[in-house]
CSV table of C-alpha atoms in Angstrom, one decimal:
chain,number,residue,atom,x,y,z
A,1021,MET,CA,-41.9,-46.3,-19.3
A,1022,SER,CA,-40.4,-43.0,-20.4
A,1023,ASN,CA,-36.7,-42.9,-20.7
A,1024,ARG,CA,-34.2,-40.5,-22.2
A,1025,ARG,CA,-34.5,-41.8,-25.8
A,1026,ASP,CA,-38.3,-41.2,-25.6
A,1027,PHE,CA,-37.7,-37.6,-24.4
A,1028,LEU,CA,-35.2,-36.9,-27.0
A,1029,LYS,CA,-37.5,-38.0,-29.8
A,1030,TYR,CA,-40.3,-35.9,-28.4
A,1031,ALA,CA,-38.1,-33.0,-27.9
A,1032,ALA,CA,-37.1,-33.2,-31.5
A,1033,LEU,CA,-40.7,-33.3,-32.7
A,1034,ALA,CA,-41.6,-30.3,-30.7
A,1035,GLY,CA,-38.9,-28.3,-32.1
A,1036,ALA,CA,-36.6,-28.3,-29.0
A,1037,GLY,CA,-33.9,-30.2,-30.9
A,1038,ALA,CA,-32.0,-33.3,-29.9
A,1039,ALA,CA,-28.6,-31.8,-29.3
A,1040,LEU,CA,-29.0,-32.1,-25.5
A,1041,PRO,CA,-26.3,-33.2,-22.8
A,1042,PHE,CA,-26.7,-36.5,-21.1
A,1043,LYS,CA,-27.8,-34.8,-18.0
A,1044,TRP,CA,-31.0,-32.7,-18.2
A,1045,SER,CA,-30.5,-29.1,-18.9
A,1046,LEU,CA,-34.2,-28.2,-19.0
A,1047,PRO,CA,-35.8,-27.5,-15.8
A,1048,ALA,CA,-38.5,-29.9,-14.5
A,1049,ALA,CA,-41.9,-28.3,-14.8
A,1050,ALA,CA,-45.0,-29.2,-12.9
A,1051,SER,CA,-47.4,-31.4,-14.9
A,1052,VAL,CA,-50.3,-30.8,-12.7
A,1053,THR,CA,-52.2,-27.5,-12.2
A,1054,THR,CA,-52.5,-27.4,-8.6
A,1055,PRO,CA,-49.5,-27.7,-6.2
A,1056,GLN,CA,-49.9,-30.3,-3.4
A,1057,THR,CA,-48.1,-30.8,-0.2
A,1058,PRO,CA,-47.6,-34.5,0.7
A,1059,LEU,CA,-49.1,-35.9,3.8
A,1060,LEU,CA,-46.5,-38.3,5.4
A,1061,GLY,CA,-47.7,-41.8,5.7
A,1062,ARG,CA,-46.4,-42.1,9.3
A,1063,ASP,CA,-49.0,-39.2,10.2
A,1064,VAL,CA,-51.9,-41.5,9.1
A,1065,PRO,CA,-53.3,-43.5,12.1
A,1066,ARG,CA,-53.5,-47.3,11.7
A,1067,TYR,CA,-56.0,-49.9,12.5
A,1068,VAL,CA,-58.8,-47.3,13.4
A,1069,ASP,CA,-61.4,-48.3,10.8
A,1070,PRO,CA,-62.9,-51.6,10.0
A,1071,LEU,CA,-62.1,-53.3,6.6
A,1072,PRO,CA,-64.8,-52.7,4.0
A,1073,THR,CA,-66.3,-56.0,2.7
A,1074,PHE,CA,-68.4,-56.8,-0.3
A,1075,PHE,CA,-69.9,-60.3,0.4
A,1076,ASN,CA,-73.4,-59.0,0.8
A,1077,VAL,CA,-73.4,-56.4,-2.1
A,1078,ARG,CA,-72.0,-58.3,-5.1
A,1079,VAL,CA,-73.5,-58.0,-8.5
A,1080,SER,CA,-74.5,-61.1,-10.2
A,1081,SER,CA,-76.7,-60.0,-13.1
A,1082,ALA,CA,-76.1,-61.2,-16.7
A,1083,ASN,CA,-76.4,-57.6,-17.9
A,1084,ILE,CA,-74.6,-54.9,-16.0
A,1085,MET,CA,-74.3,-51.3,-16.4
A,1086,ALA,CA,-71.0,-49.8,-15.3
A,1087,ASN,CA,-70.8,-46.0,-15.0
A,1088,MET,CA,-67.3,-44.7,-14.6
A,1089,GLN,CA,-67.6,-41.5,-12.6
A,1090,GLU,CA,-66.1,-39.1,-10.0
A,1091,PHE,CA,-67.0,-39.2,-6.4
A,1092,GLN,CA,-65.7,-38.8,-2.9
A,1093,GLN,CA,-64.9,-41.5,-0.3
A,1094,GLN,CA,-63.5,-41.6,3.2
A,1095,VAL,CA,-60.2,-43.4,2.4
A,1096,LEU,CA,-58.3,-41.8,5.4
A,1097,PRO,CA,-59.6,-42.1,8.9
A,1098,ALA,CA,-62.2,-39.9,10.1
A,1099,GLY,CA,-61.0,-36.2,10.8
A,1100,PHE,CA,-59.2,-36.2,7.4
A,1101,PRO,CA,-61.1,-34.9,4.5
A,1102,LYS,CA,-62.7,-37.3,2.0
A,1103,THR,CA,-60.6,-38.2,-1.1
A,1104,THR,CA,-61.8,-37.5,-4.6
A,1105,LEU,CA,-61.7,-40.7,-6.6
A,1106,TRP,CA,-62.8,-42.3,-10.0
A,1107,GLY,CA,-64.7,-45.6,-9.9
A,1108,TYR,CA,-67.2,-48.0,-11.1
A,1109,ASN,CA,-70.9,-47.5,-10.4
A,1110,LEU,CA,-72.5,-50.9,-11.1
A,1111,ASN,CA,-76.2,-51.1,-11.7
A,1112,SER,CA,-76.8,-47.8,-9.9
A,1113,LEU,CA,-75.7,-49.2,-6.6
A,1114,GLY,CA,-73.3,-46.1,-6.2
A,1115,PRO,CA,-69.7,-45.6,-7.1
A,1116,SER,CA,-67.0,-47.1,-4.7
A,1117,TYR,CA,-63.3,-47.8,-4.7
A,1118,PRO,CA,-62.8,-50.5,-5.3
A,1119,GLY,CA,-65.9,-51.2,-7.3
A,1120,VAL,CA,-68.5,-53.5,-6.0
A,1121,THR,CA,-67.6,-57.1,-7.0
A,1122,VAL,CA,-69.1,-58.8,-10.1
A,1123,GLU,CA,-70.0,-62.6,-9.3
A,1124,ALA,CA,-70.4,-64.4,-12.6
A,1125,GLN,CA,-71.3,-68.2,-13.3
A,1126,LYS,CA,-69.1,-70.4,-15.5
A,1127,GLY,CA,-71.0,-71.0,-18.8
A,1128,ILE,CA,-73.3,-68.0,-18.5
A,1129,PRO,CA,-72.0,-64.9,-20.4
A,1130,THR,CA,-71.9,-61.5,-18.7
A,1131,THR,CA,-72.6,-58.5,-20.7
A,1132,ILE,CA,-71.3,-55.1,-19.3
A,1133,THR,CA,-72.0,-51.7,-20.7
A,1134,TYR,CA,-69.1,-49.4,-19.7
A,1135,VAL,CA,-70.0,-45.6,-19.7
A,1136,ASN,CA,-67.4,-42.9,-19.5
A,1137,ASN,CA,-69.0,-40.2,-17.3
A,1138,LEU,CA,-65.8,-38.3,-16.4
A,1139,VAL,CA,-66.9,-34.8,-17.4
A,1140,SER,CA,-64.4,-32.0,-16.4
A,1141,PRO,CA,-63.3,-34.1,-13.4
A,1142,PHE,CA,-61.9,-32.4,-10.2
A,1143,LEU,CA,-59.3,-35.0,-9.8
A,1144,GLN,CA,-57.6,-34.2,-13.2
A,1145,GLN,CA,-55.8,-31.2,-11.7
A,1146,PHE,CA,-53.7,-33.6,-9.6
A,1147,LEU,CA,-52.7,-36.1,-12.2
A,1148,SER,CA,-49.3,-36.0,-13.8
A,1149,VAL,CA,-50.1,-37.0,-17.4
A,1150,ASP,CA,-46.8,-37.6,-19.1
A,1151,GLN,CA,-47.4,-36.4,-22.7
A,1152,THR,CA,-43.8,-37.3,-23.8
A,1153,LEU,CA,-44.5,-41.1,-24.2
A,1154,HIS,CA,-46.8,-43.0,-26.6
A,1155,TRP,CA,-50.2,-42.6,-25.1
A,1156,ALA,CA,-53.9,-42.4,-25.9
A,1157,ASP,CA,-53.6,-38.6,-26.8
A,1158,PRO,CA,-57.3,-38.0,-27.5
A,1159,LEU,CA,-56.6,-34.5,-28.8
A,1160,ASN,CA,-53.9,-35.6,-31.3
A,1161,GLN,CA,-51.3,-33.3,-29.8
A,1162,THR,CA,-48.1,-35.4,-30.0
A,1163,GLY,CA,-45.4,-33.4,-31.6
A,1164,THR,CA,-47.3,-30.1,-31.6
A,1165,LEU,CA,-46.7,-29.1,-27.9
A,1166,PRO,CA,-43.9,-27.1,-26.5
A,1167,PHE,CA,-41.5,-28.7,-24.0
A,1168,PRO,CA,-42.2,-29.1,-21.3
A,1169,PRO,CA,-45.8,-29.7,-22.3
A,1170,PRO,CA,-48.6,-27.9,-20.4
A,1171,PRO,CA,-50.8,-30.1,-18.1
A,1172,TYR,CA,-53.3,-32.1,-20.1
A,1173,ALA,CA,-56.7,-30.7,-19.9
A,1174,GLY,CA,-58.5,-32.8,-22.4
A,1175,PRO,CA,-61.2,-35.5,-21.9
A,1176,ILE,CA,-60.0,-38.6,-20.0
A,1177,PRO,CA,-59.5,-41.8,-22.1
A,1178,LEU,CA,-60.8,-45.0,-20.4
A,1179,ALA,CA,-60.7,-48.7,-21.5
A,1180,THR,CA,-61.7,-51.6,-19.2
A,1181,HIS,CA,-59.7,-54.7,-19.1
A,1182,LEU,CA,-60.9,-57.8,-17.3
A,1183,HIS,CA,-57.6,-59.1,-16.0
A,1184,GLY,CA,-57.1,-62.9,-16.3
A,1185,ALA,CA,-60.1,-63.6,-18.3
A,1186,GLU,CA,-60.3,-65.6,-21.6
A,1187,VAL,CA,-62.2,-63.3,-23.8
A,1188,GLU,CA,-62.3,-62.3,-27.5
A,1189,SER,CA,-59.8,-59.8,-28.5
A,1190,GLU,CA,-62.5,-57.2,-29.3
A,1191,PHE,CA,-63.8,-57.2,-25.8
A,1192,ASP,CA,-60.4,-57.5,-24.0
A,1193,GLY,CA,-60.1,-53.7,-23.3
A,1194,GLY,CA,-56.9,-53.4,-25.1
A,1195,PRO,CA,-54.8,-50.0,-24.6
A,1196,ASP,CA,-56.2,-48.5,-27.9
A,1197,ALA,CA,-59.8,-49.4,-27.2
A,1198,TRP,CA,-60.2,-46.2,-25.2
A,1199,PHE,CA,-63.1,-43.7,-25.4
A,1200,THR,CA,-63.9,-40.4,-23.8
A,1201,SER,CA,-66.9,-38.8,-22.2
A,1202,THR,CA,-67.0,-36.6,-25.3
A,1203,GLY,CA,-67.2,-39.5,-27.8
A,1204,LEU,CA,-63.6,-39.6,-29.0
A,1205,HIS,CA,-62.5,-43.2,-29.7
A,1206,GLY,CA,-59.0,-45.1,-30.0
A,1207,ALA,CA,-58.2,-47.1,-33.0
A,1208,GLY,CA,-59.0,-50.3,-31.1
A,1209,TYR,CA,-62.4,-49.2,-30.0
A,1210,ARG,CA,-65.0,-52.1,-30.4
A,1211,THR,CA,-68.5,-52.6,-29.1
A,1212,LEU,CA,-70.9,-55.6,-29.0
A,1213,ARG,CA,-73.7,-53.4,-30.4
A,1214,ALA,CA,-74.3,-49.8,-31.0
A,1215,THR,CA,-74.4,-47.5,-27.9
A,1216,ALA,CA,-73.7,-43.9,-27.0
A,1217,GLY,CA,-70.4,-42.5,-28.1
A,1218,ASN,CA,-69.1,-42.2,-24.6
A,1219,ALA,CA,-69.8,-46.1,-24.0
A,1220,THR,CA,-69.1,-49.6,-25.2
A,1221,VAL,CA,-70.7,-52.9,-24.6
A,1222,TYR,CA,-68.4,-55.9,-23.8
A,1223,GLN,CA,-69.4,-59.5,-23.4
A,1224,TYR,CA,-67.4,-62.1,-21.3
A,1225,PRO,CA,-68.1,-65.7,-22.1
A,1226,ASN,CA,-67.1,-67.0,-18.6
A,1227,ALA,CA,-66.1,-70.3,-20.0
A,1228,GLN,CA,-62.8,-70.8,-18.2
A,1229,GLU,CA,-62.3,-72.4,-14.7
A,1230,ALA,CA,-63.6,-70.7,-11.6
A,1231,ALA,CA,-61.1,-68.0,-10.5
A,1232,THR,CA,-60.4,-64.7,-9.0
A,1233,LEU,CA,-60.3,-62.1,-11.7
A,1234,TRP,CA,-60.4,-58.3,-11.4
A,1235,PHE,CA,-61.2,-55.4,-13.8
A,1236,HIS,CA,-59.4,-52.3,-14.1
A,1237,ASP,CA,-58.7,-49.4,-16.6
A,1238,HIS,CA,-56.3,-50.1,-19.4
A,1239,ALA,CA,-56.1,-46.9,-21.5
A,1240,LEU,CA,-52.9,-46.4,-23.3
A,1241,GLY,CA,-50.2,-44.4,-21.3
A,1242,MET,CA,-53.0,-43.7,-18.7
A,1243,THR,CA,-53.3,-47.0,-16.9
A,1244,ARG,CA,-51.1,-46.1,-14.0
A,1245,LEU,CA,-53.2,-43.0,-13.3
A,1246,ASN,CA,-56.6,-44.2,-13.9
A,1247,VAL,CA,-56.1,-47.4,-11.8
A,1248,TYR,CA,-54.4,-45.2,-9.0
A,1249,SER,CA,-57.6,-43.1,-9.1
A,1250,GLY,CA,-59.8,-46.0,-8.1
A,1251,LEU,CA,-60.9,-47.8,-11.4
A,1252,ALA,CA,-60.6,-51.3,-10.2
A,1253,ALA,CA,-62.8,-54.1,-8.9
A,1254,PHE,CA,-63.1,-57.8,-8.3
A,1255,TYR,CA,-64.8,-60.2,-10.8
A,1256,LEU,CA,-65.4,-63.7,-9.1
A,1257,LEU,CA,-66.1,-66.5,-11.5
A,1258,ARG,CA,-68.0,-69.5,-9.8
A,1259,ASP,CA,-68.9,-73.0,-11.1
A,1260,ASP,CA,-70.8,-76.1,-9.8
A,1261,ARG,CA,-68.1,-76.7,-7.2
A,1262,ASP,CA,-67.0,-73.3,-6.1
A,1263,THR,CA,-70.6,-72.0,-5.7
A,1264,GLY,CA,-70.0,-69.3,-3.1
A,1265,LEU,CA,-72.8,-70.9,-1.1
A,1266,ALA,CA,-72.5,-72.4,2.3
A,1267,ASP,CA,-73.3,-75.8,1.1
A,1268,ASN,CA,-70.8,-75.9,-1.8
A,1269,PRO,CA,-69.6,-79.5,-2.4
A,1270,ILE,CA,-65.9,-78.8,-1.5
A,1271,GLY,CA,-66.4,-77.2,1.8
A,1272,LEU,CA,-64.9,-73.8,1.0
A,1273,PRO,CA,-65.8,-70.8,3.5
A,1274,ALA,CA,-68.6,-68.7,2.1
A,1275,GLY,CA,-70.9,-65.9,2.8
A,1276,PRO,CA,-69.4,-63.8,5.7
A,1277,TYR,CA,-66.4,-66.0,5.8
A,1278,GLU,CA,-65.2,-65.3,2.2
A,1279,HIS,CA,-63.9,-61.9,1.4
A,1280,GLU,CA,-61.9,-60.0,-1.4
A,1281,ILE,CA,-58.8,-58.2,-0.1
A,1282,ALA,CA,-57.5,-55.6,-2.6
A,1283,ILE,CA,-54.2,-54.1,-1.3
A,1284,GLN,CA,-52.9,-51.0,-2.9
A,1285,ASP,CA,-50.2,-48.4,-2.0
A,1286,ARG,CA,-51.2,-44.7,-2.0
A,1287,GLN,CA,-49.9,-41.3,-1.1
A,1288,PHE,CA,-52.0,-38.4,0.0
A,1289,ASP,CA,-51.7,-34.7,0.5
A,1290,ILE,CA,-52.6,-32.7,3.5
A,1291,ASP,CA,-56.0,-31.9,2.1
A,1292,GLY,CA,-56.8,-35.8,1.8
A,1293,GLN,CA,-56.5,-36.0,-2.0
A,1294,LEU,CA,-54.4,-38.4,-3.9
A,1295,TYR,CA,-50.8,-37.4,-4.4
A,1296,PHE,CA,-48.9,-38.7,-7.5
A,1297,PRO,CA,-45.4,-37.1,-7.2
A,1298,ASP,CA,-43.6,-35.8,-10.3
A,1299,GLY,CA,-40.2,-34.4,-10.7
A,1300,SER,CA,-41.5,-30.9,-10.0
A,1301,GLY,CA,-42.4,-31.8,-6.2
A,1302,PRO,CA,-41.1,-33.7,-3.4
A,1303,GLY,CA,-41.2,-37.5,-3.5
A,1304,LEU,CA,-41.3,-39.6,-0.5
A,1305,ASN,CA,-38.0,-38.3,0.8
A,1306,GLY,CA,-38.7,-34.7,-0.1
A,1307,THR,CA,-36.6,-34.9,-3.3
A,1308,PRO,CA,-37.5,-35.0,-6.9
A,1309,PRO,CA,-37.6,-38.7,-8.0
A,1310,ASN,CA,-35.2,-39.9,-10.8
A,1311,PRO,CA,-34.1,-36.4,-11.9
A,1312,ASP,CA,-31.4,-38.0,-14.2
A,1313,VAL,CA,-33.9,-40.4,-15.9
A,1314,HIS,CA,-36.7,-38.0,-16.8
A,1315,PRO,CA,-37.1,-34.3,-16.1
A,1316,PHE,CA,-40.6,-34.7,-14.4
A,1317,TRP,CA,-41.8,-38.3,-14.7
A,1318,ILE,CA,-41.2,-41.2,-12.2
A,1319,PRO,CA,-40.9,-44.7,-13.8
A,1320,GLU,CA,-42.3,-46.3,-10.7
A,1321,PHE,CA,-44.6,-45.3,-7.9
A,1322,PHE,CA,-44.4,-46.5,-4.3
A,1323,GLY,CA,-46.9,-45.0,-1.9
A,1324,ASP,CA,-46.4,-44.8,2.0
A,1325,VAL,CA,-50.0,-45.7,2.9
A,1326,ASN,CA,-51.4,-49.2,2.5
A,1327,VAL,CA,-55.1,-48.9,1.3
A,1328,VAL,CA,-57.1,-52.1,1.6
A,1329,ASN,CA,-60.5,-52.3,-0.1
A,1330,GLY,CA,-60.6,-48.6,-0.2
A,1331,LYS,CA,-59.7,-47.9,3.5
A,1332,SER,CA,-56.2,-46.9,4.8
A,1333,TRP,CA,-54.7,-49.4,7.2
A,1334,PRO,CA,-58.0,-51.0,8.3
A,1335,PHE,CA,-58.6,-53.8,10.9
A,1336,PHE,CA,-60.5,-57.1,10.4
A,1337,ASN,CA,-62.3,-58.8,13.3
A,1338,VAL,CA,-62.7,-62.5,12.8
A,1339,GLU,CA,-64.1,-65.5,14.5
A,1340,PRO,CA,-62.0,-68.4,15.5
A,1341,ARG,CA,-62.8,-70.4,12.3
A,1342,ARG,CA,-61.6,-70.8,8.8
A,1343,TYR,CA,-61.9,-67.9,6.3
A,1344,ARG,CA,-61.4,-67.7,2.7
A,1345,LEU,CA,-59.5,-64.4,1.6
A,1346,ARG,CA,-59.0,-63.6,-2.2
A,1347,PHE,CA,-56.0,-61.3,-2.2
A,1348,LEU,CA,-55.1,-58.9,-5.1
A,1349,ASN,CA,-52.0,-56.9,-5.4
A,1350,GLY,CA,-53.4,-53.8,-7.0
A,1351,CYS,CA,-50.3,-51.8,-6.8
A,1352,SER,CA,-48.3,-50.1,-9.8
A,1353,ALA,CA,-44.9,-51.4,-8.7
A,1354,ARG,CA,-44.9,-52.6,-5.1
A,1355,PHE,CA,-44.5,-56.3,-4.2
A,1356,TYR,CA,-45.8,-57.6,-1.0
A,1357,GLU,CA,-44.6,-60.4,1.3
A,1358,LEU,CA,-47.5,-61.4,3.5
A,1359,ARG,CA,-47.3,-63.4,6.7
A,1360,LEU,CA,-49.1,-63.7,10.1
A,1361,GLU,CA,-47.1,-63.4,13.2
A,1362,ASN,CA,-47.6,-63.5,17.1
A,1363,ARG,CA,-47.3,-59.8,18.1
A,1364,ASN,CA,-45.5,-60.7,21.3
A,1365,THR,CA,-43.1,-63.3,20.2
A,1366,LYS,CA,-42.8,-62.3,16.5
A,1367,ASN,CA,-42.9,-65.9,15.7
A,1368,PRO,CA,-45.0,-67.1,12.5
A,1369,GLY,CA,-48.5,-68.4,12.8
A,1370,PRO,CA,-51.1,-69.6,12.5
A,1371,ALA,CA,-50.3,-71.2,9.3
A,1372,PHE,CA,-52.4,-70.6,6.1
A,1373,PHE,CA,-52.9,-72.3,2.9
A,1374,VAL,CA,-52.8,-71.2,-0.7
A,1375,ILE,CA,-55.7,-73.0,-2.5
A,1376,GLY,CA,-55.8,-70.9,-5.7
A,1377,THR,CA,-53.9,-68.5,-7.9
A,1378,ASP,CA,-54.6,-66.3,-11.0
A,1379,GLY,CA,-56.0,-69.3,-13.1
A,1380,GLY,CA,-58.2,-70.9,-10.4
A,1381,LEU,CA,-58.1,-73.5,-7.7
A,1382,LEU,CA,-54.9,-75.5,-7.3
A,1383,ASP,CA,-55.1,-79.3,-7.2
A,1384,PHE,CA,-53.5,-79.4,-3.7
A,1385,PRO,CA,-53.2,-76.6,-1.1
A,1386,VAL,CA,-49.8,-75.2,-0.3
A,1387,LYS,CA,-48.9,-74.5,3.4
A,1388,LEU,CA,-47.2,-71.3,4.3
A,1389,ASN,CA,-46.3,-69.4,7.4
A,1390,ASP,CA,-45.8,-72.8,9.3
A,1391,PRO,CA,-45.4,-72.0,13.1
A,1392,ASN,CA,-43.3,-75.2,13.3
A,1393,VAL,CA,-40.5,-73.9,11.0
A,1394,PRO,CA,-38.0,-71.3,12.2
A,1395,ALA,CA,-39.2,-67.7,11.6
A,1396,ASN,CA,-36.5,-66.9,9.1
A,1397,LYS,CA,-37.4,-70.0,7.0
A,1398,ALA,CA,-41.2,-70.2,7.2
A,1399,PRO,CA,-42.4,-69.6,3.5
A,1400,ARG,CA,-44.4,-66.4,3.2
A,1401,LEU,CA,-46.9,-65.4,0.4
A,1402,LEU,CA,-44.9,-63.1,-2.2
A,1403,MET,CA,-47.4,-61.1,-4.3
A,1404,ALA,CA,-46.4,-59.3,-7.4
A,1405,PRO,CA,-48.5,-56.4,-8.9
A,1406,GLY,CA,-51.8,-57.7,-10.6
A,1407,GLU,CA,-51.3,-61.2,-9.0
A,1408,ARG,CA,-54.3,-62.9,-7.1
A,1409,PHE,CA,-54.0,-65.5,-4.4
A,1410,ASP,CA,-56.8,-67.5,-3.0
A,1411,VAL,CA,-56.0,-68.1,0.7
A,1412,MET,CA,-57.6,-70.3,3.4
A,1413,ILE,CA,-56.6,-69.2,7.0
């Protein structure tokens, strides 16, 4: 997180001097090149598009090619422009946000070649890169820029991290393991075998218990922006009990009755593009966020549109039977408290059961949202950023 001390250190390096009053005396400057007008979340229609699902397009190959590239997707409802995003294109199935789910088998390693194909991306003009903090800094500009620094226009650093996986450190996608489309590398860059300069090869042993994992960008000082731009996807690890097949020995819903549910908050501009506010423009309430904390950076982001599996406020038609939903909170800072309720009475129900968490299946299910408990006392599902919950409804 940027704070006043970080800024003063940067200002001294940049020659601005550290003799500044406690309140900011320098004007906030735009850290993006294209001004944006935010689209109010209340103006985005809800429940008009179906939930995108991945059960019939998952990738289960032992060797995967993951191109990280820019593309457009209809995130907002029809009638709004498409949104420019960055995402994973697995085995040439086409890029998507979130990326297509990887389905791996316990005991069988998965090798993924990640390729940075973000060459002069259109989306970069809207991203607020904070160059006053410790970050990847591919062009080694720290301490040489004026203050406020100009918008970063160099190559985008990327490093993919498999969140929740037990892997060797060299394949963990640490913050310093970044690499760019031009072949620049961070100090932590590693690869299983020689490859192109804009790529790396990672191997995941898949030796842990079956679990709901996810992979996302992890570049130093850029994670918030790169994940916000769409670089995230599920990674489901199976075993001989949780097979993903209809005849699995423990009777878990499978096929069209098992779904990944990635929930993320976003904000958009009136042209349908992602909007990441900074101190130079209006926040959710039309005012610069945290002006006394940092002149143009926000320490936390809260969007006003819920995007689920890459679609704003979708609906999901279901049959009267059991479903298995693998929830992910993919937000930067927002917590979610999930519940089901009767629209008419506002009472909780039906009940649902947590059968697994970040590390895999639980020994016993945990019942939540019990309709037999008063509404204000019925336990709900609280999800922090990055958490996964395996839920039976």
